Coordinates of N, CA, C and O in Angstrom, one line a residue:
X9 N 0.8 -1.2 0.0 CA 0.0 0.0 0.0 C 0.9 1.2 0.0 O 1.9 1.4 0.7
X10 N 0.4 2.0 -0.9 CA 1.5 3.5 -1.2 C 0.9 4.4 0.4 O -0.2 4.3 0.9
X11 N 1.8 5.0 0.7 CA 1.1 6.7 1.5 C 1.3 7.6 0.9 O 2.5 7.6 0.7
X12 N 0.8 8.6 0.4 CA 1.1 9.6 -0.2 C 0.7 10.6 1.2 O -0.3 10.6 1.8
X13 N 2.2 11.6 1.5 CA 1.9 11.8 3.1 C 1.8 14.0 2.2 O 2.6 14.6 1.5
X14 N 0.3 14.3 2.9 CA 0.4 15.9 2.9 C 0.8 17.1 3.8 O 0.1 17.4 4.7
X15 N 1.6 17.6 3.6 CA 1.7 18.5 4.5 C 0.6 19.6 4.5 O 0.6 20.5 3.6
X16 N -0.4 19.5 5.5 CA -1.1 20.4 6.2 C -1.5 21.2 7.2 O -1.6 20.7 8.4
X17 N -1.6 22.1 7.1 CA -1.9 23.2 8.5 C -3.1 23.3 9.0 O -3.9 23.4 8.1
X18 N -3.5 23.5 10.0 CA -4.9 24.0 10.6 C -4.6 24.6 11.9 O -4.5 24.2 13.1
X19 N -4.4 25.8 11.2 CA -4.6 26.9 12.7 C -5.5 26.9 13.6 O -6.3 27.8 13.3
X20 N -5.8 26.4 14.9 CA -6.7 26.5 15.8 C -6.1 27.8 16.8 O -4.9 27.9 17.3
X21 N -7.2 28.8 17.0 CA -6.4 29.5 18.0 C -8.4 30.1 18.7 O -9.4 30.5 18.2
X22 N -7.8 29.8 20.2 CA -9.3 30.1 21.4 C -9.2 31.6 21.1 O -8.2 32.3 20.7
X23 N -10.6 31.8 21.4 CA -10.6 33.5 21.6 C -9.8 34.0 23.0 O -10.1 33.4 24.1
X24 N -9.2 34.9 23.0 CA -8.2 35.8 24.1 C -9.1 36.5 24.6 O -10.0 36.9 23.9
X25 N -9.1 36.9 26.0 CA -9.4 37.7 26.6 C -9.0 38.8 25.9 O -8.0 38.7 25.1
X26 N -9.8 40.2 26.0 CA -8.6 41.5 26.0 C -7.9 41.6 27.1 O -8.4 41.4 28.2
X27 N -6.4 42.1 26.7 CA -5.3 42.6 27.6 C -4.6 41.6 28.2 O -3.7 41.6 29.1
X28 N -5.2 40.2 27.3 CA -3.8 39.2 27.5 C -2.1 39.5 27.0 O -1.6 39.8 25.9
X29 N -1.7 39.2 27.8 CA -0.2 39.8 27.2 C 0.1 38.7 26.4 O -0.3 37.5 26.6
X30 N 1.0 39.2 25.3 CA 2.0 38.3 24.1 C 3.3 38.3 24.1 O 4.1 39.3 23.9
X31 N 3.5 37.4 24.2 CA 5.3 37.0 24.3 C 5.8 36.1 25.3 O 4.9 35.5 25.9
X32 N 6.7 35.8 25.6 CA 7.3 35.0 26.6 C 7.5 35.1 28.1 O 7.7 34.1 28.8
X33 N 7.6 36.5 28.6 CA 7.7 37.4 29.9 C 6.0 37.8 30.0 O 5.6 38.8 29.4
X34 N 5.0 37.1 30.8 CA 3.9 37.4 30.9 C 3.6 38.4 32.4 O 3.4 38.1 33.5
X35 N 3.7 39.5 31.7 CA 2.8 40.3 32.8 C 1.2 40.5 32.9 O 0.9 41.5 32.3
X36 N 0.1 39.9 33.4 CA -1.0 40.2 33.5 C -1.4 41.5 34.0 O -0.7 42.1 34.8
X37 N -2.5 41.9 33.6 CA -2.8 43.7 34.3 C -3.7 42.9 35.3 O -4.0 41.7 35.3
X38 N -3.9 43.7 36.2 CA -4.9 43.4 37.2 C -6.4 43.4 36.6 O -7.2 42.9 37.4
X39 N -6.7 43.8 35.9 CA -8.2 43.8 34.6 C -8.6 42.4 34.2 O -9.7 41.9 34.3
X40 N -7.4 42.0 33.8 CA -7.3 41.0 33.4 C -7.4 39.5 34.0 O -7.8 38.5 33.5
X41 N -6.8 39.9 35.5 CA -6.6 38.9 36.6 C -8.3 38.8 36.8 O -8.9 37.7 36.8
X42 N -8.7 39.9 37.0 CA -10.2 39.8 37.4 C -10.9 39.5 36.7 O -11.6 38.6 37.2
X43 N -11.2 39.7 35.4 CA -11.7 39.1 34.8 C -11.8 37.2 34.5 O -12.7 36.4 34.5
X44 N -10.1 36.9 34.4 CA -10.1 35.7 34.4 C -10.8 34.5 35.6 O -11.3 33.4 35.4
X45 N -10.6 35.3 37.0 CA -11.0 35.1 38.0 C -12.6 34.8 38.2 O -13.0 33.7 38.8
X46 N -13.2 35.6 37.8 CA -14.4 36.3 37.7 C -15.1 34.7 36.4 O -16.0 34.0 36.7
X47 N -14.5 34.6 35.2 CA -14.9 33.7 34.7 C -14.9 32.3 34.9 O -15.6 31.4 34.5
X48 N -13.8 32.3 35.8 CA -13.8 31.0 36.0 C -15.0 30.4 37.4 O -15.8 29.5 37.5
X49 N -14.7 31.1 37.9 CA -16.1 31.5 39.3 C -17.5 31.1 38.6 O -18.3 30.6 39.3
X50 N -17.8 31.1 37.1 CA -19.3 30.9 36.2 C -19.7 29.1 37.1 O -18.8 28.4 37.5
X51 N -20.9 28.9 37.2 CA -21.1 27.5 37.4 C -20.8 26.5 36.0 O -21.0 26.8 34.9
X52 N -20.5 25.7 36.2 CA -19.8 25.0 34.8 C -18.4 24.7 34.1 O -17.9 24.1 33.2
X53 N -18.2 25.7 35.0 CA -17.0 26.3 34.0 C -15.9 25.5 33.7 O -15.2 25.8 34.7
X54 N -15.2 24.8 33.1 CA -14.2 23.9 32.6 C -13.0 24.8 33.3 O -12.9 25.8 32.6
X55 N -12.2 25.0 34.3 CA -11.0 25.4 34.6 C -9.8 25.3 33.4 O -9.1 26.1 32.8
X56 N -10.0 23.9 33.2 CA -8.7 23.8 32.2 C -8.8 24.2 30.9 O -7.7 24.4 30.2
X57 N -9.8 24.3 30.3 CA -10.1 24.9 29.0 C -10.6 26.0 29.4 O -10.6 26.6 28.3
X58 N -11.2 26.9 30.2 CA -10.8 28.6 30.6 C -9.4 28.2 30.0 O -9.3 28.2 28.7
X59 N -8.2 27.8 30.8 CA -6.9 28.3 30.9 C -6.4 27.8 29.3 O -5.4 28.0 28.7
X60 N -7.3 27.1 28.9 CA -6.1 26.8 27.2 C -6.7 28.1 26.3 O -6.1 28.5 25.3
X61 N -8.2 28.6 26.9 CA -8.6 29.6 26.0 C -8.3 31.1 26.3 O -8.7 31.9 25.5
X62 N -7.6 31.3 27.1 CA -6.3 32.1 27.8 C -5.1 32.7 27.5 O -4.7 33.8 27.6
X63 N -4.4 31.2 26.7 CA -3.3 30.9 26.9 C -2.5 30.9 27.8 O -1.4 31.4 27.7
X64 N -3.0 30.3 28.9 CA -2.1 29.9 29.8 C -2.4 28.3 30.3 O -3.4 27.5 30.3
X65 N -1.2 28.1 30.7 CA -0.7 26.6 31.0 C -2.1 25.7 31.4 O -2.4 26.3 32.4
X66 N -3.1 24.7 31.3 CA -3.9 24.4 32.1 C -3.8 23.8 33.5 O -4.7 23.7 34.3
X67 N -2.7 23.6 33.4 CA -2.2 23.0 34.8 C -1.9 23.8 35.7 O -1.5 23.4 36.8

């Protein structure tokens, strides 16, 4: 059986809070802290996928 192998992309990217910081040195604003805080507090609320939709670590 042949494979013929594709190189493909699919960009997945969660929606960001506003005033998530970008780059590698993460400073959060305090807006931001609260807010996250504040959402995760929702009844339901998936903690670890809040934090992948974030971008921050889920762990």
């Amino acid at each position: 059986m042949r494979r013929t192998d594709t190189n493909q992309s699919i960009e997945v990217r969660a929606e960001r809070l506003e005033g998530a910081p970008v780059g590698e040195r993460r400073r959060w604003s305090e807006d931001f802290k609260d807010r996250a805080i504040t959402a995760s507090l929702e009844p339901g609320t998936n903690v670890s996928a809040l934090a992948r939709s974030l971008d921050i670590a889920p762990s």
